PDB file of C-alpha atoms in Angstrom:
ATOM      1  CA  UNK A   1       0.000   0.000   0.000  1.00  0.00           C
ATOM      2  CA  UNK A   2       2.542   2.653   0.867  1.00  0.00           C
ATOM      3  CA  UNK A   3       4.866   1.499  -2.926  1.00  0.00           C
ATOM      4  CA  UNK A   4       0.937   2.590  -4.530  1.00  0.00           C
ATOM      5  CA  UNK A   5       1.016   5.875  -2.223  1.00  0.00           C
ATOM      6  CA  UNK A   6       4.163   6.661  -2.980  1.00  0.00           C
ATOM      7  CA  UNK A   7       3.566   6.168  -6.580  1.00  0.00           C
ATOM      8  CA  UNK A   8       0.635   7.933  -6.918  1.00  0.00           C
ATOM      9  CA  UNK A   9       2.745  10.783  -5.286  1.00  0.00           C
ATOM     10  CA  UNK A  10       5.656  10.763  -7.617  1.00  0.00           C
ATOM     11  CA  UNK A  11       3.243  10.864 -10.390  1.00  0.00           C
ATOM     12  CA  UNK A  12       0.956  14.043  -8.450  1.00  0.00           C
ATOM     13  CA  UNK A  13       4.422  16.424  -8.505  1.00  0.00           C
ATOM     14  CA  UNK A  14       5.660  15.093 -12.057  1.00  0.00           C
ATOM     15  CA  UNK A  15       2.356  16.811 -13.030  1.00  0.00           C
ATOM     16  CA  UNK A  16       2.606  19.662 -11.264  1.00  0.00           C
ATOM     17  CA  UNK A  17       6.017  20.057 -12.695  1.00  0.00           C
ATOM     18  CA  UNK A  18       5.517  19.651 -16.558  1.00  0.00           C
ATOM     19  CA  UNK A  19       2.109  21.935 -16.252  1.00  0.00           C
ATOM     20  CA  UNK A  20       3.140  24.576 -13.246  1.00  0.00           C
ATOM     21  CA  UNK A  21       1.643  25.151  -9.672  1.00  0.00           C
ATOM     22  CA  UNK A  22      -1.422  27.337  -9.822  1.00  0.00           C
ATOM     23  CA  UNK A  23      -0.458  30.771  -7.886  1.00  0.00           C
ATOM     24  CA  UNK A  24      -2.796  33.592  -6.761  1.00  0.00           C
ATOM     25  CA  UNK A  25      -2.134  36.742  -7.618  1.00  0.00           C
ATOM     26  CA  UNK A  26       0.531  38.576  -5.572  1.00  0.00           C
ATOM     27  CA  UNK A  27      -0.470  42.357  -4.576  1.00  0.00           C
ATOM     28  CA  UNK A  28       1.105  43.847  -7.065  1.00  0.00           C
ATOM     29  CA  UNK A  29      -0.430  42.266  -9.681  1.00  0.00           C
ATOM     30  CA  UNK A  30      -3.658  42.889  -7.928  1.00  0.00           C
ATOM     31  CA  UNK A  31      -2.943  46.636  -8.257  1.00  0.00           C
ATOM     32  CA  UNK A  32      -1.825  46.739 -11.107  1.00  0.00           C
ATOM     33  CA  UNK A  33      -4.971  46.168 -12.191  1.00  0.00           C
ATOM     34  CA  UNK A  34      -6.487  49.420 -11.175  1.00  0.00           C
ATOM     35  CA  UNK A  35      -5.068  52.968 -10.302  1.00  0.00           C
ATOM     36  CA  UNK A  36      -5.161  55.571  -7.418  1.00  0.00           C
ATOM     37  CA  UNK A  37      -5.643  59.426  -7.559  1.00  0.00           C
ATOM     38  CA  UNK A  38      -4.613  61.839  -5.029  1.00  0.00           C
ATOM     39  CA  UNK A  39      -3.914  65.470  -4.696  1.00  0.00           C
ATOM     40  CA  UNK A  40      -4.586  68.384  -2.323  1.00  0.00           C
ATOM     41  CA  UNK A  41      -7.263  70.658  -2.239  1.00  0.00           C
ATOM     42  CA  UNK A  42      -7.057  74.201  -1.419  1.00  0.00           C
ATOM     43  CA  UNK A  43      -9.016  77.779  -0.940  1.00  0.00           C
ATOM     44  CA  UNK A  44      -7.554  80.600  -3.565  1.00  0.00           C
ATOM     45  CA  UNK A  45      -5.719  81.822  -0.787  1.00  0.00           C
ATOM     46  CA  UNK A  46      -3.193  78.380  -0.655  1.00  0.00           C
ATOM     47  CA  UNK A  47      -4.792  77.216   2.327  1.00  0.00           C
ATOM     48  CA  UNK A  48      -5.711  73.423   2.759  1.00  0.00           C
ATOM     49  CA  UNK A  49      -8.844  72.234   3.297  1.00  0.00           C
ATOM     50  CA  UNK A  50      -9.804  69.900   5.598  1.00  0.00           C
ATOM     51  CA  UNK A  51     -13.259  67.898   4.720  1.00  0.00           C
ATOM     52  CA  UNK A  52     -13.956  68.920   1.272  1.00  0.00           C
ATOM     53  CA  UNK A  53     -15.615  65.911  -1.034  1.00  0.00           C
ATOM     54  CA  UNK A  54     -13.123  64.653  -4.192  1.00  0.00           C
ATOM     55  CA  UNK A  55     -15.338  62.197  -6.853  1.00  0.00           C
ATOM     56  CA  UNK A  56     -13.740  60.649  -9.506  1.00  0.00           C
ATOM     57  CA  UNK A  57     -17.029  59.157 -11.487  1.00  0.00           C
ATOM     58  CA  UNK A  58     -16.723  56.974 -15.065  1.00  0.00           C
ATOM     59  CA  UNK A  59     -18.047  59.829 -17.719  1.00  0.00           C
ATOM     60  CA  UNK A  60     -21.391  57.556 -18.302  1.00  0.00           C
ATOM     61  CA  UNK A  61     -21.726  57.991 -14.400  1.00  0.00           C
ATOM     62  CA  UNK A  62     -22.228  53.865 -14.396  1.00  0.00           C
ATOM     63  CA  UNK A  63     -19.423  53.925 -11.491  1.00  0.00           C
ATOM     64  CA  UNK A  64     -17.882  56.727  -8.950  1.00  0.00           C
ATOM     65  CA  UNK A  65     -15.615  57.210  -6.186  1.00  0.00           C
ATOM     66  CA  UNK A  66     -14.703  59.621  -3.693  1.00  0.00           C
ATOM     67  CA  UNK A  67     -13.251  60.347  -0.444  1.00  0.00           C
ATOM     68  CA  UNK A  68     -12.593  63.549   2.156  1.00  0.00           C
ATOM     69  CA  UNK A  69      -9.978  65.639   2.454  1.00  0.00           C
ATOM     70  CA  UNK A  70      -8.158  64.721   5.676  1.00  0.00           C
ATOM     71  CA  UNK A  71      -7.165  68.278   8.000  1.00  0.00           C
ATOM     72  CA  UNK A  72      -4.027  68.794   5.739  1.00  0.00           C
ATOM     73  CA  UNK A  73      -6.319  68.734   2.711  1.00  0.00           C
ATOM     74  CA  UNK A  74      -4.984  65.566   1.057  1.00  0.00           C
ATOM     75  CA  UNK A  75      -7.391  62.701  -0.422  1.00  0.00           C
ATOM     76  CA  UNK A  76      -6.661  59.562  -1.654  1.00  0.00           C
ATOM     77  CA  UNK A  77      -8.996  57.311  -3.923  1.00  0.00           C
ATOM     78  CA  UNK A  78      -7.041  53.989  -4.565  1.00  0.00           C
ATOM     79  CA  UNK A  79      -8.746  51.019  -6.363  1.00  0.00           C
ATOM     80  CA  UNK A  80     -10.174  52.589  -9.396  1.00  0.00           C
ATOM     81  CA  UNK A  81     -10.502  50.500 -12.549  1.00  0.00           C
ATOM     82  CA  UNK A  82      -8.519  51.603 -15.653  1.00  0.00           C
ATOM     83  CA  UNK A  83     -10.969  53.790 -17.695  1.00  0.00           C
ATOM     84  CA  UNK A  84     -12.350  57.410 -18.701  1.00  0.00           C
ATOM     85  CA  UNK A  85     -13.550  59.603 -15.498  1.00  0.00           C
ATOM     86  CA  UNK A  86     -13.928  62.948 -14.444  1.00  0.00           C
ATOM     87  CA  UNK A  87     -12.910  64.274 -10.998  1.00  0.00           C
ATOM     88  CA  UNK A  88     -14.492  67.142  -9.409  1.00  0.00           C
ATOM     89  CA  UNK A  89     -13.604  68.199  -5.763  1.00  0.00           C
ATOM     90  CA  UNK A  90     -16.481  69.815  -4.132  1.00  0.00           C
ATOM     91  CA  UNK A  91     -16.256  72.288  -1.183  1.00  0.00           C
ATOM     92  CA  UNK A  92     -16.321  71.201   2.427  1.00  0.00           C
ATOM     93  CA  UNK A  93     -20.157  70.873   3.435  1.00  0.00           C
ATOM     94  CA  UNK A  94     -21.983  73.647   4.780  1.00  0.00           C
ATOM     95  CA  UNK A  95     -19.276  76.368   3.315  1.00  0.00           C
ATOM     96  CA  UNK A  96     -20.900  78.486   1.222  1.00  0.00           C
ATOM     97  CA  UNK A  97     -18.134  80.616   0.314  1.00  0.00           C
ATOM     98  CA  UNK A  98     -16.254  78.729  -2.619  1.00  0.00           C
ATOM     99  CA  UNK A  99     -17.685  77.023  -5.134  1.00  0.00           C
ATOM    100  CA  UNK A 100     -17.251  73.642  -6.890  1.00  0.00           C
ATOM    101  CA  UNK A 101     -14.058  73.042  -9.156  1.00  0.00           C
ATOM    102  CA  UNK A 102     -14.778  72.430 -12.831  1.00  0.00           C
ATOM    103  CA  UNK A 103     -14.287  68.358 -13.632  1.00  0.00           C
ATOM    104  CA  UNK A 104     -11.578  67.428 -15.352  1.00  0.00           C
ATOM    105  CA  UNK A 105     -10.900  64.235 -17.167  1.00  0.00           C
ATOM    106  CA  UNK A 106      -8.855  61.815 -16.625  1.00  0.00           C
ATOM    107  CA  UNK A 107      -7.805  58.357 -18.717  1.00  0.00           C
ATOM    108  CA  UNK A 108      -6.399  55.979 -16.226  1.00  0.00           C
ATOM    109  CA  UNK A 109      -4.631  52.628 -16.756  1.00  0.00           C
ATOM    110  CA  UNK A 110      -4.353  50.269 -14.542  1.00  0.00           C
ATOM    111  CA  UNK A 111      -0.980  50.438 -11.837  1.00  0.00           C
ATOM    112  CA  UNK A 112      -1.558  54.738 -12.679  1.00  0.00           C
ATOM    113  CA  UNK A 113      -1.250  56.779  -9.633  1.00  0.00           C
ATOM    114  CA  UNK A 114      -2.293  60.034 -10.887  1.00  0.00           C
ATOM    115  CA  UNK A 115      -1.465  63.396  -8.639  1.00  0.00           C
ATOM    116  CA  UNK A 116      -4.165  65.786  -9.278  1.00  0.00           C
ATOM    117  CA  UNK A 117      -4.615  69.060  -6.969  1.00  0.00           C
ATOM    118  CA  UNK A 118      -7.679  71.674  -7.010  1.00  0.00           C
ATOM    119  CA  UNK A 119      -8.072  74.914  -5.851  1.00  0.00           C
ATOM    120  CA  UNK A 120     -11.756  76.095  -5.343  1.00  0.00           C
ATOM    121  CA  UNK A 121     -12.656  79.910  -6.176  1.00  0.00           C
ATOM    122  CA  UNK A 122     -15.019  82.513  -3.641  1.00  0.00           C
ATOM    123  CA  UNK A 123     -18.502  82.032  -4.591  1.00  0.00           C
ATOM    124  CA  UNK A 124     -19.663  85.724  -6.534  1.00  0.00           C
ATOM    125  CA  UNK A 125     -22.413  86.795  -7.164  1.00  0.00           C
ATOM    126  CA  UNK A 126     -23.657  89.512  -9.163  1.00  0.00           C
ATOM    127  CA  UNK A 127     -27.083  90.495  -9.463  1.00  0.00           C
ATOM    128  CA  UNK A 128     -28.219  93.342 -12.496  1.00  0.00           C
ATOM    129  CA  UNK A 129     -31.713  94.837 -12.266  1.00  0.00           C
ATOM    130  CA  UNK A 130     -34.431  96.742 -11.462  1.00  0.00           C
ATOM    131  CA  UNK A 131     -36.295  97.148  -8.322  1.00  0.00           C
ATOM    132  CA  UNK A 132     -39.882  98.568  -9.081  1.00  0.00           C
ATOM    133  CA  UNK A 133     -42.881  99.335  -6.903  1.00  0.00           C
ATOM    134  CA  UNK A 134     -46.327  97.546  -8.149  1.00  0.00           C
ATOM    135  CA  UNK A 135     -46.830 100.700 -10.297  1.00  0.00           C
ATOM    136  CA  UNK A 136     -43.444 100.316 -12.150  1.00  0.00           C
ATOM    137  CA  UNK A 137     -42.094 103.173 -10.731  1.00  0.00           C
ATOM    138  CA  UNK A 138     -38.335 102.528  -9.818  1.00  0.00           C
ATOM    139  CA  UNK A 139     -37.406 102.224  -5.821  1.00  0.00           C
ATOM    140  CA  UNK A 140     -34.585 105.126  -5.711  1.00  0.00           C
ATOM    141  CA  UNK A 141     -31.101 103.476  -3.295  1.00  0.00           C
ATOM    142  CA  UNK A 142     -32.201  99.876  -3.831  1.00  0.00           C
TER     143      UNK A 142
END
């Protein structure tokens, strides 16, 4: 019994030999499958901010990412399928003040780390016009 074991074996690692041993894939080649984007954001004055939303989104909008700035104003959105997106950072919620950066796109491959930084602008407004009573007559110092 132990000569069949042992030949049975013998003939298991010839096998594996002449046709190879069946690895997974190592971490690398995991990444290299898909990219990561990072960057700063800042105010038009050069200062960081902390909490404002980065998306990267496929230009269909069938798949997005995104993450927060951290207090330094850095993101990082690893993981992202080689592809066409755009990536937009948005201000921090609840300020008012600035005002979304335009997307831009982006053509990633996979194993791509891609460095991109925004600065968001002051939010101004202008408002042109006329202020009239219910008569049409015009409000004089409005």
């Amino acid at each position: 019994m132990n000569r069949r074991l042992l030949l049975i074996s013998a003939l298991a690692m010839s096998l594996l030999v002449v046709f190879g041993i069946p690895e997974s894939a190592s971490a690398e080649e995991a990444t290299s499958t898909t990219a990561t984007v990072s960057g700063k954001v800042f105010n038009d004055e050069g200062i960081a901010l902390a909490n404002a939303q980065v998306d990267i989104y496929k230009t269909d909008h069938s798949l997005g990412y995104g993450a927060r700035t951290d207090t330094d104003g850095v993101y990082k959105i690893s993981g992202i399928p080689a592809g066409t997106y755009e990536i937009r950072a948005y201000p921090p919620y609840g300020v008012t003040t600035l005002i979304p950066a335009d997307p831009i796109k982006l053509t990633l491959a996979g194993g791509d780390t891609y460095v991109q930084d925004f600065t968001l602008s002051k939010a101004t407004k202008t408002l042109k016009g006329k202020v009239a009573r219910v008569d049409g007559t015009a409000v004089t110092g409005a």
